[in-house]
Amino acid sequence: MKEIKNKQTPIITAHPNAPAKNDSPQVNIIKDQDRELKADEGEDDEEVLDLNKPTEEEGWQSHWPLLTALAILLVMLTLEFGFKYQPPFPFNLIIFSGAFLLAGYNVLGMAWRKAKHFDFFNEFFLMSIATLGAFSIGSYSEGVAVMVFYSIGEWFQDAAVNKAKKSIKALLDIRPDKVTVMRDGKTLVSDPKEIKVDEIIQVKAGEKVALDGELYSDAATFNTAALTGESKPDTKRKGETVLAGMINLDKVSEIQVKSLFKDSKLSKILEMVQDATARKSQTQLFISRFAKIYTPIVFALALLVCFAPYFFTDPYNFYQWFYRALVFLVISCPCALVVSIPLGYFGGIGLASRNGILFKGSNFLDVMTTINTVIMDKTGTLTKGVFNVQEVVTDGFDQKELVRVTAAIESNSTHPIAKAVVAYAGKALGDLKAKDVEEISGHGLKGVVEGKTVLAGNAKLLKKFNIAYPPEVDQLVDTVVVVAIDEKYAGYLTIADEIKEDAKQAIEQMHSLKIQTVMLSGDKQAVVDKVAKLLGLDKAFGDLLPDGKVQKVQEYKNAGSRIAFVGDGVNDAPVVALADAGIAMGGVGSDATIETADIVIQNDQPSKITAAIKIGRITKRIVWQNITIAMVVKVIVLILGAGGVANLWEAVIADVGVALLAILNAVRIQKIKLE
């Protein structure tokens, strides 16, 4: 059977400003005959499949030689065993030879091409020797059966690989090949690659967004399943980010383009997925090395089975032991391992991508099965990274009026906290304006609103103006905006980063998997402790600079922990690189962190961390099931074949059967639904 081979090459994800490598993402997936022809010309021994090309649906028509050979074999077996009739020599040789060539011309051709390069220890040469050997001793029907069923197994294997390939090719279908752009007051249909930054594009209901940008219309609802794995509709407001691959669910919407086609998040996602097949897991590397050692040993053992009995048995029957050696060769074919194992990892990568998780290589699927400690950043990872007003406390003033007055003052600042207050006030602010606004560095703002002098800032601001306030204000954990009106304390607003909806669930899931959870943050320790208590984290460290985070992760590594670090900011990139598995939040994450990470969570949900661990464990479990099944069956039938108990029929059924079983088991990964 054909071997799935992947180049072990480093993963290089394009930087947003880098030129596009090409417009046709390609993946090294499967060895085929054409690659051998290239080898004759001294070219690379890897075929590269273009995922942009439409997938050819191969029906039975394309396999007519194999089906003809199968029909001939069935007719001849019916005559032989049903009617006790066998055509005389040389007619039977001619008929079976025709069937043999129809079924095995590809295998024989591959064996010949490899032999010309002195590569004799491969499954093609092995099967050719076994079947030709069967013909040489007159076992025509068995020789044809070996080649027919071996080729049928290849057919099933090709179908499985195509199915796995389609799951990744489906990603390309979400990238539109045309877009409606507004130019000079007119709408034109254009290629997405020709659209420039800041141009306005139109997306009709049901259409896919082609480029990243900001919503130019007042509001629109999108299906983000292609990017996040979640089918929940997402309503965007004017100015909010819209990404390529989202589907517009309602009216015609206008989007202002903010990045070129090649720089969109979707293009980067596709590049990550295609590159993922280039990194082999340790299990794959082991099986590749094992196959290179295993096959020559099998040839040597087959020779021993054939000739060693000459020295121990009397009389020695060459044809009897030669037949047993042929059985030994057929059952020893390692195709079940070299096909199903890469296919299993390929399925794992596909399952992850459908759940909004991008593994940059199958090796990281293995790594995630060893993780016992997950260390997370706070802002943007466990929290939304967006400040919101949490509480409003007044002292002798109307709450709504306090918010309006404070927002009027804060509207003169661009600070994130000021923006949070203004957003909280919303329409209630109306056209209320502040006059004579003065910024007092490190303290806050002073101004006049509706003839009243207003102070809004931290507690130090009120101390500066000798305004008394309740002592409990100094004990508050969250960021506080303290307000005074006409030199009298009026109340305060607490500002905090909102915890993500599934953050607590994510921590509980990790604990259920016996994984230690740790949080690192640059925020003050009091804030960090509050979040840690709410979420149930095992450990939490605050007041950390980037080098402090690196030091903490190194301490855990030195203690023997296997670490996955999850972050989103530029300052998280060094820690992501240091961890055994670096995980980036891909939605709000920085480009530096996403490029450094081994795994990218597209929808920024912490619960996807446990999903990534589960997918790794599922993949590894199925891969080792295949290894165990293949090795146990092969060892049993090898022993039976060498002892003369198993014949060629049983050998080929065992070989093809275990290969198909392993392939079907590997394909099963793609249909698994995570809880």
XYZ file of C-alpha atoms in Angstrom:
675
model
C 0.000 0.000 0.000
C 1.053 3.560 -0.560
C 2.877 5.264 2.212
C 1.900 8.660 3.534
C 5.128 10.587 3.875
C 5.682 14.027 5.297
C 8.766 16.151 5.159
C 10.143 17.043 8.552
C 10.542 20.755 7.984
C 10.273 23.750 10.256
C 6.992 25.596 10.346
C 7.206 29.141 9.033
C 4.067 31.209 9.320
C 4.005 34.279 7.114
C 4.292 37.612 8.849
C 1.535 40.067 7.900
C 4.019 42.220 5.998
C 5.786 39.377 4.275
C 5.099 38.647 0.596
C 2.828 35.729 -0.087
C 4.727 32.533 -0.821
C 2.171 31.513 -3.384
C -1.505 31.621 -3.987
C -1.924 27.858 -3.925
C -1.402 26.380 -0.460
C -0.002 22.900 -0.854
C 0.359 19.947 1.417
C 2.696 16.946 1.194
C 0.253 14.125 1.714
C 0.724 10.892 -0.172
C 3.272 8.978 -2.215
C 2.161 8.095 -5.726
C 3.517 6.765 -9.008
C 4.193 10.195 -10.485
C 6.619 10.912 -7.688
C 8.684 7.917 -8.717
C 8.885 9.250 -12.269
C 10.262 12.500 -10.835
C 12.813 10.482 -8.885
C 14.100 9.063 -12.172
C 14.841 12.613 -13.238
C 16.621 13.391 -9.978
C 13.767 15.412 -8.527
C 12.553 15.442 -4.958
C 11.009 12.170 -3.853
C 7.885 13.865 -2.529
C 4.704 14.604 -4.406
C 3.070 17.905 -3.579
C -0.677 18.032 -3.878
C -2.350 21.319 -4.714
C -5.290 21.799 -2.373
C -6.689 24.525 -4.601
C -7.328 22.026 -7.383
C -10.801 20.511 -7.361
C -10.899 17.030 -5.875
C -11.493 14.372 -8.478
C -14.222 11.957 -7.552
C -12.814 8.592 -8.611
C -15.505 6.025 -9.284
C -15.245 2.421 -10.306
C -14.579 3.498 -13.914
C -11.055 4.617 -13.023
C -10.348 1.182 -11.503
C -11.555 -0.954 -14.410
C -8.249 -2.894 -14.758
C -8.417 -3.978 -11.102
C -12.120 -4.811 -11.323
C -11.493 -6.808 -14.519
C -8.729 -8.745 -12.755
C -11.060 -9.433 -9.825
C -13.770 -10.677 -12.189
C -11.299 -13.023 -13.944
C -10.081 -14.333 -10.583
C -13.630 -15.015 -9.371
C -14.547 -16.821 -12.619
C -11.411 -18.988 -12.481
C -11.965 -19.831 -8.810
C -15.602 -20.739 -9.536
C -14.496 -23.089 -12.324
C -11.781 -24.623 -10.171
C -13.672 -25.114 -6.913
C -17.301 -25.074 -8.104
C -17.053 -27.162 -11.262
C -13.731 -28.912 -10.601
C -12.417 -27.659 -13.905
C -9.063 -26.031 -14.507
C -7.919 -24.864 -17.988
C -4.898 -26.797 -19.192
C -1.433 -25.303 -19.373
C -0.530 -22.821 -20.924
C -4.081 -21.375 -21.102
C -4.380 -21.069 -17.334
C -0.982 -19.319 -17.199
C -2.040 -16.860 -19.921
C -5.392 -16.072 -18.247
C -3.913 -15.632 -14.775
C -0.976 -13.629 -16.148
C -3.405 -11.207 -17.799
C -5.304 -10.779 -14.545
C -2.022 -10.393 -12.642
C -0.796 -7.593 -14.920
C -4.147 -5.785 -14.852
C -4.163 -5.798 -11.039
C -0.478 -5.243 -10.396
C 1.059 -3.191 -13.199
C 1.337 -0.171 -10.902
C 2.969 -2.163 -8.118
C 5.375 -3.889 -10.499
C 6.258 -0.547 -12.094
C 6.953 1.029 -8.704
C 9.103 -1.941 -7.649
C 11.127 -1.652 -10.888
C 11.675 2.090 -10.514
C 12.825 1.659 -6.929
C 15.081 -1.257 -7.861
C 16.822 0.974 -10.427
C 17.759 3.222 -7.504
C 18.940 0.182 -5.490
C 15.974 0.446 -3.150
C 14.925 -3.161 -2.642
C 13.510 -3.021 0.867
C 10.037 -1.615 0.309
C 6.494 -2.970 0.186
C 6.310 -2.763 -3.638
C 9.390 -4.925 -4.171
C 8.258 -7.237 -1.374
C 4.811 -7.823 -2.934
C 6.283 -8.211 -6.427
C 8.737 -10.886 -5.266
C 6.026 -12.730 -3.315
C 3.536 -12.831 -6.213
C 6.082 -13.628 -8.916
C 7.407 -16.360 -6.643
C 3.908 -17.820 -6.392
C 3.714 -17.911 -10.211
C 7.115 -19.594 -10.403
C 5.832 -22.579 -8.396
C 2.511 -22.786 -10.241
C 0.327 -21.125 -7.575
C -1.251 -18.850 -10.182
C -4.583 -18.177 -8.477
C -2.878 -17.389 -5.178
C -0.401 -15.031 -6.837
C -3.219 -13.165 -8.581
C -5.268 -13.089 -5.362
C -2.377 -11.529 -3.439
C -2.011 -8.754 -6.023
C -5.768 -8.193 -6.476
C -6.549 -7.897 -2.791
C -3.421 -5.859 -2.162
C -4.549 -3.410 -4.883
C -8.101 -3.335 -3.483
C -6.563 -2.417 -0.144
C -4.736 0.428 -1.882
C -8.048 1.584 -3.346
C -9.620 1.750 0.106
C -6.529 3.480 1.464
C -6.674 6.112 -1.294
C -10.323 6.740 -0.467
C -9.439 7.199 3.214
C -6.622 9.618 2.425
C -8.874 11.569 0.047
C -11.503 11.811 2.779
C -8.914 13.186 5.206
C -7.625 15.565 2.539
C -11.133 16.829 1.818
C -11.644 17.763 5.471
C -8.766 20.199 5.101
C -9.630 21.167 1.518
C -13.022 22.204 2.890
C -11.253 25.089 4.590
C -10.342 26.453 1.178
C -13.987 26.500 0.198
C -14.629 29.208 2.787
C -12.242 31.566 1.015
C -14.263 33.358 -1.706
C -12.775 33.787 -5.183
C -14.633 37.037 -5.921
C -15.767 40.123 -4.052
C -18.005 43.123 -4.705
C -16.086 46.373 -4.237
C -17.386 49.985 -4.330
C -15.310 52.281 -6.535
C -16.246 55.725 -7.805
C -19.830 55.269 -6.677
C -20.203 52.009 -8.579
C -20.117 48.340 -7.498
C -17.663 46.088 -9.307
C -16.956 42.364 -9.002
C -13.226 41.817 -8.474
C -10.651 39.264 -7.391
C -10.030 39.526 -3.601
C -6.278 39.686 -4.282
C -6.788 42.998 -6.099
C -8.601 44.763 -3.243
C -6.620 47.450 -1.442
C -6.661 48.474 2.207
C -9.447 50.956 3.156
C -11.604 50.086 0.134
C -15.282 49.351 0.857
C -16.637 45.924 -0.085
C -20.240 44.718 -0.079
C -21.300 41.335 1.288
C -24.806 40.110 0.481
C -26.905 37.894 2.743
C -25.533 34.345 2.616
C -22.183 35.416 1.157
C -18.791 34.828 2.731
C -16.576 37.714 3.732
C -13.430 37.674 1.586
C -11.123 40.018 3.505
C -10.511 41.205 7.053
C -11.894 44.627 7.896
C -14.204 46.740 10.015
C -17.966 46.843 9.661
C -18.929 50.018 7.772
C -22.672 49.416 8.114
C -24.468 50.124 11.381
C -24.877 46.450 12.330
C -24.754 42.949 10.853
C -24.935 39.348 12.020
C -22.378 36.739 10.959
C -21.855 32.990 11.214
C -18.268 32.487 12.426
C -18.183 28.670 12.400
C -15.507 28.477 9.692
C -13.053 30.390 11.881
C -14.041 29.425 15.402
C -15.807 26.077 15.133
C -18.847 27.709 16.783
C -22.045 28.136 14.760
C -23.563 30.685 17.145
C -24.472 33.927 15.264
C -22.294 36.906 16.163
C -23.755 40.409 15.830
C -21.238 43.120 14.949
C -21.641 46.884 15.291
C -20.154 49.627 13.165
C -16.388 49.789 13.594
C -16.065 46.244 14.978
C -13.742 43.718 13.362
C -15.070 41.347 10.709
C -12.839 38.506 9.480
C -12.569 36.684 6.163
C -14.506 33.421 6.222
C -17.451 34.743 8.219
C -20.864 34.387 6.541
C -23.249 37.344 6.427
C -26.599 36.145 7.779
C -28.951 39.029 7.060
C -28.988 42.186 4.914
C -26.368 43.574 2.532
C -23.455 44.815 4.652
C -20.510 47.046 3.869
C -17.029 46.384 5.215
C -13.953 48.615 5.110
C -10.957 46.433 4.258
C -8.093 46.565 6.776
C -5.699 43.931 5.437
C -4.720 42.460 2.082
C -6.006 39.064 0.977
C -2.699 37.331 1.730
C -2.535 38.894 5.198
C -6.025 37.928 6.384
C -6.401 35.709 9.446
C -8.069 33.098 7.242
C -5.051 32.934 4.914
C -2.808 32.475 7.933
C -5.092 29.748 9.266
C -4.914 27.878 5.949
C -1.134 28.180 5.940
C -0.953 26.825 9.479
C -3.127 23.831 8.565
C -1.147 23.031 5.433
C 2.150 23.323 7.325
C 0.842 21.059 10.081
C 1.235 17.967 7.877
C 4.957 18.698 7.517
C 5.836 18.042 11.150
C 5.893 14.395 12.127
C 5.087 13.124 15.582
C 7.628 11.029 17.484
C 5.443 7.978 16.831
C 5.506 8.620 13.081
C 9.269 9.107 13.112
C 9.681 5.887 15.080
C 7.490 3.913 12.653
C 9.403 5.356 9.665
C 12.709 4.270 11.201
C 11.189 0.950 12.259
C 9.945 0.207 8.713
C 13.418 0.845 7.252
C 14.924 -1.693 9.660
C 11.967 -4.074 9.721
C 11.714 -4.690 5.958
C 15.346 -5.869 5.409
C 15.031 -8.112 8.462
C 11.857 -9.635 6.997
C 13.651 -10.349 3.706
C 16.478 -12.000 5.627
C 14.051 -14.101 7.694
C 12.188 -15.139 4.534
C 15.488 -16.397 3.084
C 16.137 -18.303 6.310
C 12.648 -19.848 6.179
C 13.374 -20.966 2.639
C 16.958 -22.271 2.941
C 17.728 -22.950 6.624
C 15.592 -26.139 6.749
C 18.022 -27.658 4.194
C 20.431 -28.212 7.082
C 17.852 -29.590 9.534
C 15.259 -31.574 7.546
C 15.583 -34.681 5.437
C 14.327 -34.855 2.805
C 14.389 -31.120 2.056
C 11.533 -29.965 -0.210
C 12.534 -26.647 -1.772
C 9.058 -25.826 -3.138
C 7.431 -26.416 0.252
C 9.801 -24.038 2.097
C 9.848 -21.550 -0.764
C 6.023 -21.369 -0.515
C 6.268 -20.778 3.224
C 8.781 -17.977 2.600
C 6.339 -16.352 0.175
C 3.594 -16.488 2.819
C 6.081 -14.936 5.251
C 6.797 -12.068 2.808
C 3.134 -11.323 2.109
C 2.079 -11.105 5.751
C 5.161 -9.100 6.727
C 4.209 -6.118 4.518
C 4.254 -3.070 6.880
C 1.594 -1.121 4.967
C -0.934 -1.171 7.837
C 1.538 0.803 9.952
C 2.992 3.214 7.398
C -0.481 4.144 6.121
C -2.751 4.217 9.154
C -0.451 6.045 11.571
C 0.134 9.222 9.516
C -3.545 9.048 8.518
C -4.478 8.959 12.209
C -2.485 12.097 12.985
C -3.849 13.772 9.874
C -7.353 13.005 11.150
C -6.449 14.489 14.539
C -5.348 17.747 12.932
C -8.593 17.826 10.912
C -10.725 17.171 14.017
C -8.952 19.990 15.841
C -9.395 22.464 12.967
C -13.136 21.751 12.877
C -13.251 22.618 16.579
C -11.458 25.936 16.109
C -8.026 24.654 17.194
C -4.988 24.750 14.917
C -2.121 22.348 15.610
C 1.016 23.392 13.736
C 2.201 19.798 13.539
C 1.205 16.273 14.528
C 4.106 16.246 16.995
C 2.153 18.703 19.157
C -0.760 16.265 19.323
C 1.630 13.936 21.142
C 2.979 16.743 23.330
C -0.517 17.643 24.573
C -0.957 14.098 25.917
C 1.992 14.649 28.295
C 0.910 18.035 29.728
C 0.346 18.055 33.497
C 0.479 21.817 34.139
C -1.331 24.566 32.223
C -0.018 28.078 32.887
C -2.195 30.939 31.637
C -1.959 34.665 31.231
C -4.894 36.603 32.729
C -5.855 39.477 30.439
C -7.132 38.274 27.066
C -6.825 34.620 28.039
C -9.029 34.077 31.088
C -10.524 37.559 30.884
C -11.854 39.394 27.836
C -9.225 42.123 27.866
C -11.992 44.715 27.775
C -12.554 46.950 30.816
C -16.116 47.420 32.041
C -17.781 49.240 34.905
C -18.592 46.633 37.539
C -20.222 48.660 40.295
C -21.444 52.206 40.981
C -21.622 53.352 44.635
C -22.964 56.815 45.492
C -22.976 58.942 48.610
C -25.902 61.381 48.615
C -26.079 61.661 44.826
C -28.361 60.113 42.207
C -26.587 57.130 40.613
C -27.558 57.934 37.001
C -26.532 61.557 37.445
C -23.184 60.507 38.931
C -22.507 58.291 35.925
C -23.472 61.081 33.454
C -21.280 63.665 35.142
C -18.310 61.265 35.406
C -18.674 60.204 31.754
C -18.766 63.862 30.657
C -15.374 64.405 32.322
C -13.875 61.058 31.156
C -14.948 61.641 27.550
C -11.988 64.017 27.313
C -9.523 61.163 27.897
C -8.391 58.279 25.682
C -7.431 56.046 28.618
C -9.072 52.555 28.524
C -10.652 53.193 31.930
C -12.144 56.484 30.709
C -13.517 54.714 27.638
C -15.113 52.089 29.896
C -16.947 54.807 31.863
C -18.170 56.548 28.695
C -19.339 53.228 27.219
C -21.189 52.423 30.442
C -23.015 55.768 30.347
C -24.054 55.109 26.754
C -26.986 57.161 25.470
C -27.607 58.610 28.943
C -24.593 60.879 28.402
C -26.408 62.633 25.557
C -24.760 65.909 24.564
C -23.535 66.699 28.080
C -20.103 68.348 27.861
C -17.420 69.225 30.375
C -15.571 72.531 30.309
C -12.153 73.609 31.475
C -11.000 69.990 31.714
C -7.558 69.619 33.254
C -5.570 66.388 33.450
C -3.647 65.984 36.689
C -0.899 63.484 35.888
C -1.053 60.309 37.918
C -4.238 61.391 39.626
C -7.136 61.979 37.200
C -9.236 64.751 35.685
C -10.735 68.038 36.880
C -13.437 69.991 35.049
C -16.711 71.811 35.121
C -20.000 70.084 34.238
C -23.233 72.085 34.277
C -21.553 74.700 36.452
C -20.316 72.165 39.014
C -16.645 71.427 39.679
C -16.042 67.713 39.204
C -13.030 65.595 40.157
C -12.729 62.054 38.718
C -9.699 59.880 39.298
C -7.989 57.780 41.937
C -8.055 58.311 45.693
C -4.861 60.360 45.509
C -6.785 62.995 43.531
C -9.198 63.571 46.398
C -6.352 63.638 48.903
C -4.622 66.273 46.791
C -7.677 68.507 47.138
C -8.210 67.591 50.807
C -11.575 65.946 50.178
C -12.536 63.304 52.723
C -13.791 59.903 51.522
C -14.705 56.574 53.238
C -11.634 54.475 54.193
C -13.075 51.350 52.541
C -12.336 52.939 49.147
C -8.637 52.259 49.741
C -9.388 48.564 50.391
C -11.101 47.941 47.039
C -9.391 45.356 44.823
C -10.605 46.570 41.430
C -9.522 49.749 39.697
C -11.558 52.628 41.164
C -12.700 55.975 39.731
C -13.478 58.155 42.766
C -15.734 61.170 42.113
C -16.144 64.481 43.992
C -18.639 67.195 43.072
C -18.186 70.746 44.332
C -15.490 69.616 46.782
C -17.688 66.895 48.288
C -17.185 63.122 47.947
C -19.955 61.787 45.632
C -19.125 58.082 45.183
C -17.059 55.754 43.031
C -17.155 53.402 40.058
C -15.198 50.141 40.039
C -13.628 49.119 36.728
C -12.558 45.557 36.014
C -11.726 43.242 33.170
C -14.612 40.838 32.590
C -13.975 37.115 33.045
C -14.742 34.985 29.973
C -17.966 32.991 30.165
C -16.295 29.590 29.892
C -13.172 30.355 31.969
C -14.440 28.652 35.148
C -15.664 25.671 33.128
C -12.226 25.414 31.497
C -10.472 25.296 34.879
C -12.906 22.640 36.146
C -12.303 20.545 33.021
C -8.536 20.764 33.484
C -8.854 19.679 37.104
C -10.980 16.714 35.972
C -8.056 15.721 33.736
C -5.674 15.930 36.745
C -3.952 19.015 35.343
C -2.551 21.735 37.596
C -3.680 25.278 36.714
C -1.525 28.384 37.228
C -2.097 32.030 36.286
C 0.612 34.627 35.633
C -0.188 38.328 35.270
C 1.313 41.773 35.327
C -1.686 43.050 37.314
C -1.429 43.735 41.018
C -1.561 40.668 43.238
C -4.893 41.619 44.818
C -6.631 41.621 41.426
C -4.945 38.360 40.440
C -5.968 36.692 43.705
C -9.580 37.755 43.205
C -9.731 36.233 39.696
C -7.939 33.086 40.880
C -10.453 32.611 43.697
C -13.431 33.103 41.377
C -12.100 30.567 38.881
C -10.675 28.041 41.337
C -7.077 28.185 40.056
C -4.409 26.224 41.931
C -1.801 29.015 41.912
C -1.731 32.668 40.793
C 1.178 35.128 40.579
C 0.782 38.876 39.982
C 3.036 41.944 39.570
C 5.073 40.090 36.935
C 7.023 41.681 34.104
C 7.644 39.545 30.958
C 10.983 38.278 32.316
C 9.190 37.365 35.550
C 6.776 35.163 33.607
C 9.699 33.453 31.904
C 11.321 32.839 35.286
C 8.139 31.307 36.730
C 7.687 28.971 33.757
C 11.342 27.940 33.992
C 10.870 27.149 37.685
C 8.014 24.791 36.864
C 10.031 23.161 34.085
C 12.998 22.669 36.402
C 10.626 20.958 38.849
C 9.790 18.393 36.157
C 6.416 19.724 35.023
C 5.265 19.320 31.429
C 3.890 22.757 30.634
C 1.414 24.278 28.223
C 1.436 28.069 28.365
C -1.575 29.995 27.066
C -1.267 33.695 26.220
C -2.273 36.394 23.778
C -0.034 39.459 24.110
C 3.317 40.350 22.556
C 4.901 40.036 25.990
C 3.714 36.418 26.126
C 5.727 35.336 23.064
C 8.935 34.446 25.032
C 6.979 32.286 27.492
C 4.993 30.623 24.691
C 8.303 29.687 23.041
C 9.727 28.323 26.313
C 6.790 26.035 27.179
C 6.560 22.415 26.011
C 3.368 23.444 24.199
C 2.775 27.111 23.446
C -0.889 28.004 22.938
C -2.014 31.356 21.517
C -5.445 32.920 21.627
C -5.820 33.552 17.900
C -8.793 35.918 17.849
C -7.358 38.767 19.904
C -3.804 37.471 20.066
C -0.815 39.354 18.703
C 0.837 38.181 15.476
C 4.109 37.555 17.345
C 2.448 35.225 19.839
C 0.438 33.388 17.167
C 3.561 32.838 15.067
C 5.555 31.601 18.070
C 2.812 29.286 19.344
C 2.532 25.582 18.558
C -1.265 25.606 18.862
C -3.715 28.415 18.080
C -7.211 28.693 19.588
C -9.213 30.663 17.036
C -12.188 31.764 19.125
C -10.222 32.670 22.281
C -12.250 30.286 24.467
C -10.267 28.827 27.408
C -12.417 25.669 27.234
C -10.669 24.823 23.958
C -7.500 24.116 25.969
C -9.031 20.908 27.324
C -10.446 20.151 23.869
C -6.876 20.280 22.499
C -5.701 17.894 25.224
C -8.591 15.508 24.543
C -7.924 15.513 20.782
C -4.274 14.701 21.434
C -5.239 11.810 23.697
C -7.876 10.492 21.269
C -5.399 10.566 18.388
C -2.638 8.842 20.330
C -5.032 6.168 21.622
C -6.242 5.282 18.129
C -2.713 5.336 16.691
C -1.512 2.877 19.343
C -4.587 0.721 18.815
C -3.518 0.420 15.169
C 0.075 -0.374 16.073
C -1.025 -3.080 18.531
C -3.584 -4.664 16.185
C -1.177 -4.700 13.233
C 1.774 -6.121 15.152
C -0.198 -8.814 17.024
C -1.943 -10.105 13.882
C 1.251 -10.051 11.834
C 3.327 -11.882 14.443
C 0.674 -14.615 14.806
C 0.304 -15.166 11.041
C 4.084 -14.939 10.490
C 4.568 -17.788 12.945
C 1.743 -19.784 11.366
C 3.117 -19.140 7.874
C 6.654 -20.186 8.792
C 5.223 -23.337 10.382
C 3.233 -24.194 7.275
C -0.167 -23.714 8.946
C -1.148 -20.535 7.020
C -1.192 -20.397 3.211
C -1.012 -17.477 0.784
C -4.792 -16.985 0.887
C -4.777 -16.562 4.649
C -1.699 -14.355 4.474
C -3.234 -11.895 2.029
C -6.553 -11.806 3.905
C -4.708 -11.137 7.155
C -2.488 -8.478 5.580
C -5.210 -6.592 3.692
C -7.711 -7.114 6.494
C -5.540 -5.651 9.219
C -4.583 -2.732 6.950
C -8.230 -1.920 6.203
C -9.129 -2.269 9.873
C -6.356 0.142 10.839
C -7.366 2.616 8.122
C -11.025 2.567 9.155
C -9.994 3.043 12.771
C -7.856 6.045 11.805
C -10.644 7.585 9.715
C -12.919 7.267 12.762
C -11.061 10.201 14.372
C -12.604 12.597 11.878
C -16.131 11.705 13.013
C -15.577 11.931 16.767
C -17.604 14.600 18.551
C -16.029 16.191 21.600
C -18.168 16.435 24.713
